[in-house]
Amino acid sequence: MRFGVLGPVAAWTDSGEPVTVPGLKVRALLADLLLHEGRPVPADRLLDDLWGDDLPGNPSGTLSAKVSQLRRAFEDAEPGSRALVVSGPAGYSLKVDSATYDALQFTAYLEQGQLEEALALWRGPAYADFADEAFVSATVARLSELRLGAQESHYTDVSALTALVAEHPLRERLRAAHIKALYRAGRQSEALDSYEQLRGLLADELGLDPGPELVALQQSVLTQELPARRNNLPAQLTELIGRGVALAEIGRRLTEDRLVTLTGPGGVGKTRLAIAAAAEAAGRFRDGVTLVELAGIAPDALDVTGSLTDALQVALDLRDVGGEDVVEHLADVLGERLLVLDNCEHVISEAAALTDRLLASAPGLRVLATSREPLGLTGEAVWNVPTLGVPALGSTVDDLQESTAVQLFVTRAAAADRAFALSDENASAVAVLCRRLDGIPLALELAATRVRALGVAGLVARLDDRFRLLATGHRGAAPRQQTLMAMIDWSWELLSPDEQAVLRRLAVHADGWTPEAAEAVCGVDVLDVLVRLVDRSLVVPVAGADGMRYRLLESVAAYCVDKLHKAGEYEAVRSRHRQYYVELAALASTHLYGAEQGVWLQRLDDESGNLCSALDGAVAAGDDGLAQQLVSSLGWYWFLRGRFAEARRSLEAVPETPVLAAWLAGYMYLHGDNGATALRDRCMADVGPRSVFWMALHCSDSGDLSQALAMLEQCLASFEQSGDRWGIAAVLAARAKHAHVRADLEALRSDSAESARLFRALGDRWGQLQALGWLGSHAELVGDFRGAVKLHTEALRMAEELGLWPDVAGEYGWLGWTAVREGDYAQAAAYGEQAFQLALEQGNRPMESLGALVLGFAARRSGELDVAEKRLQTLLDEARRQDDSVLYLSMVLDELGFLLELQGELTAARALHVEAYELGVEQESRRSMAWSLEGIAGTLALSAPAVAVRMLGAAVVVRETEGLPTTAAEEADVLRIGGAARAALGDGYDVEYAAGRLLTLEDAYALVPV
């Protein structure tokens, strides 16, 4: 049987059937017993709680009778349940635990960080049917406080948080959640108003100021920073073996400490354990979990801190941070998140400094780091990752199976050799092997790959020899590190000279490589060798953009770099590495403007670490020509991927050329830098038309429309003369933007259509997305909704392929709107929610409004009036705060007017429709005016049916003459209004309708009662 007090006090059978508990006093008895969570309650206490001063004539007998009634109710509902009510010397009690009692389950969920599950248990106020009784007041207060705390941490819905703020206006943490939710909903001014309301209340009622965290939050709202929920943890291909206790301990640490650092030697499994722990804890963080891999950052980079922040931006999928202080921006964006920083040891000082600043600036942030040494920060919880448990001497086969080291070794060995299994014959050798390798996961896995060739006994014999050779190890190094080094050194010695040469040369790669890269950098044919190195688990295969990529394990890479230096090959191999990646970037730059754009974008993503390493190396070596060639080749890639800060820093690190100055000017425009125009004017005469186009594309956003258009016309003439079809298409798409600003429909249609045609022939998806977007805007302006949806569907596919998520949100919004028009409200809500949430993550306010609009329309038309009213009213409030009328305002006014009419609020509904009609007049939108007139008719269908019918007649003529499509779903309101008027007019309906068809919209509007 199960019990609940998070709402009305109730009991259910195990099958979910409600238990009828007769009589108020019996239910109060159940409430009192539940209050004590299984602890005995003295009879005197129960009598006092249930009757107070008004005791019955026979108090103990009456109480006993009530207990019997409660037991009988339980027994009738579920045989055997009467035994749940226990009587003893200390009093009465009820057997409950966290599995059967919602209050206990609630607190258990809270302790585990499962806020969503905890809040889902509530069915109303705690002890709702006994809330006025004194005996429950303390417990109700405690549970309510816990619930409110969970809501503060978990809720992101504006309406829910607004209601809570109204109940608890002075709670700062709740107010912070409310401010964040408003901002995430695109309602920045309301977020600031909420802060000011609290500041005023604190000053007036308590004489206090808001706390520093709220002040910091206000500043983040003012600077327009938006946290986004992300979880980029990679899926793991193999089971994590032997780490259950470790995961539980790290999870507890993450609850108690804001910075947890997993330390230990290379190969002990820090990264694997961190990813698993983060995955388990993900649900506890409002803004998700973000993994940042630092292995690809060179410790001798030009700007290590800048490289760290770049890596963080890429992991967060930020298009650009802007502003002067990147770290402060990132702290705001991180919000309430778990940040996993993997492989900090080679950039320990910079990683520690960045972590310190982020934790200081982001109160809701927690960091899980992996490193061979602690970060050394105040408040850091250092958790040394233990090796796996090894078997004791004399262990039996059954004992061995309990050893986590043996479990890992046997699992991996069986994967390498299907004939292998733990047995009496090999048990002793397996035990020795696991002990000698100290249970280090990497060492065990390396050994397991050799089982098929050498057998376990052969492995043990070789380990014995190798350990004696390296018994002293490195002075001052930990014994486990010596053991791991011995294991890697042993593996190295087993390689042939050509395998050793390839392996050490591969170590110059920053973050993996392709077979082609390996061959160019190593200077020899590597394919067969690479396969053998993979078999030995010294090289790890990973999936790449267009085939297999490879990487070295961390410890193996460090070992091989040392070998490369000792062989005297380091500088020569690094030089080949730089040359290869400069040539790769140059080749990629030619493919980023055509049909293979998506593949090459992903290929450059995969090589991001190597490209950064190549640039750093070229600058450090003083090879200006190579560095200039590389940044010029990457200019368009950085733009498509939104890596504006990285692009600008790289461009500023190399000597200027006119072409590089043009690239830099464009990025300065994107950052709102006032020096962009001067740089543009200085270099424009010395660069080609594509560089001029690049600058024109962005200077229009600074308000320089006339100059931008003149530059576009200049480019167009050059492109037409040279036959550069990509350039022509790009200029036409950019010029369509100007036509849209001027509302020049014919220019908008012709430029965007021709741009789309050219880009489609070229196969350039970025270009097609731009052109199709403007074609879609034209179709929407002229009422061709089906055509618009077709265009936006095609654009959606392209946006997803390119990872342009704000554009994806917009396309989902348009698909949702089409579903509304066609009456598929469930599909509309699904699309609308996708649009809204994705736009919210990206901080794209217009697309948030589109998503909310779709959700509001779908809810109203599917009968969810309360949901619709909240959505539409939020949009209306937001629109009214704008200085100018937003484009969707008339639509929202009319839809909210229809909703109020359905609720019987005819006067308020008519006022909204009238306002919408007048907006339609201002915008010269006959379609909007007709829709508003139909809404006004709905408010008059009963009081002035003849006027209402005439309005319907006038509106339908406009729909017919203007060619505005009307679906069956859209006719629902008109049919409902017309039906009400027909019922009132009878045969007179057709006469009035015919008369209305002869009226203009203006004539019909004049009939509105004053």
Short mmCIF file of C-alpha atoms in Angstrom, two decimals, residues 12 40 233 240:
data_model
loop_
_atom_site.label_atom_id
_atom_site.label_comp_id
_atom_site.label_asym_id
_atom_site.label_seq_id
_atom_site.Cartn_x
_atom_site.Cartn_y
_atom_site.Cartn_z
CA TRP A 12 -3.70 3.69 -2.58
CA PRO A 40 5.48 5.68 17.17
CA LEU A 233 28.96 14.16 -23.45
CA LEU A 240 32.61 1.09 -17.45
#
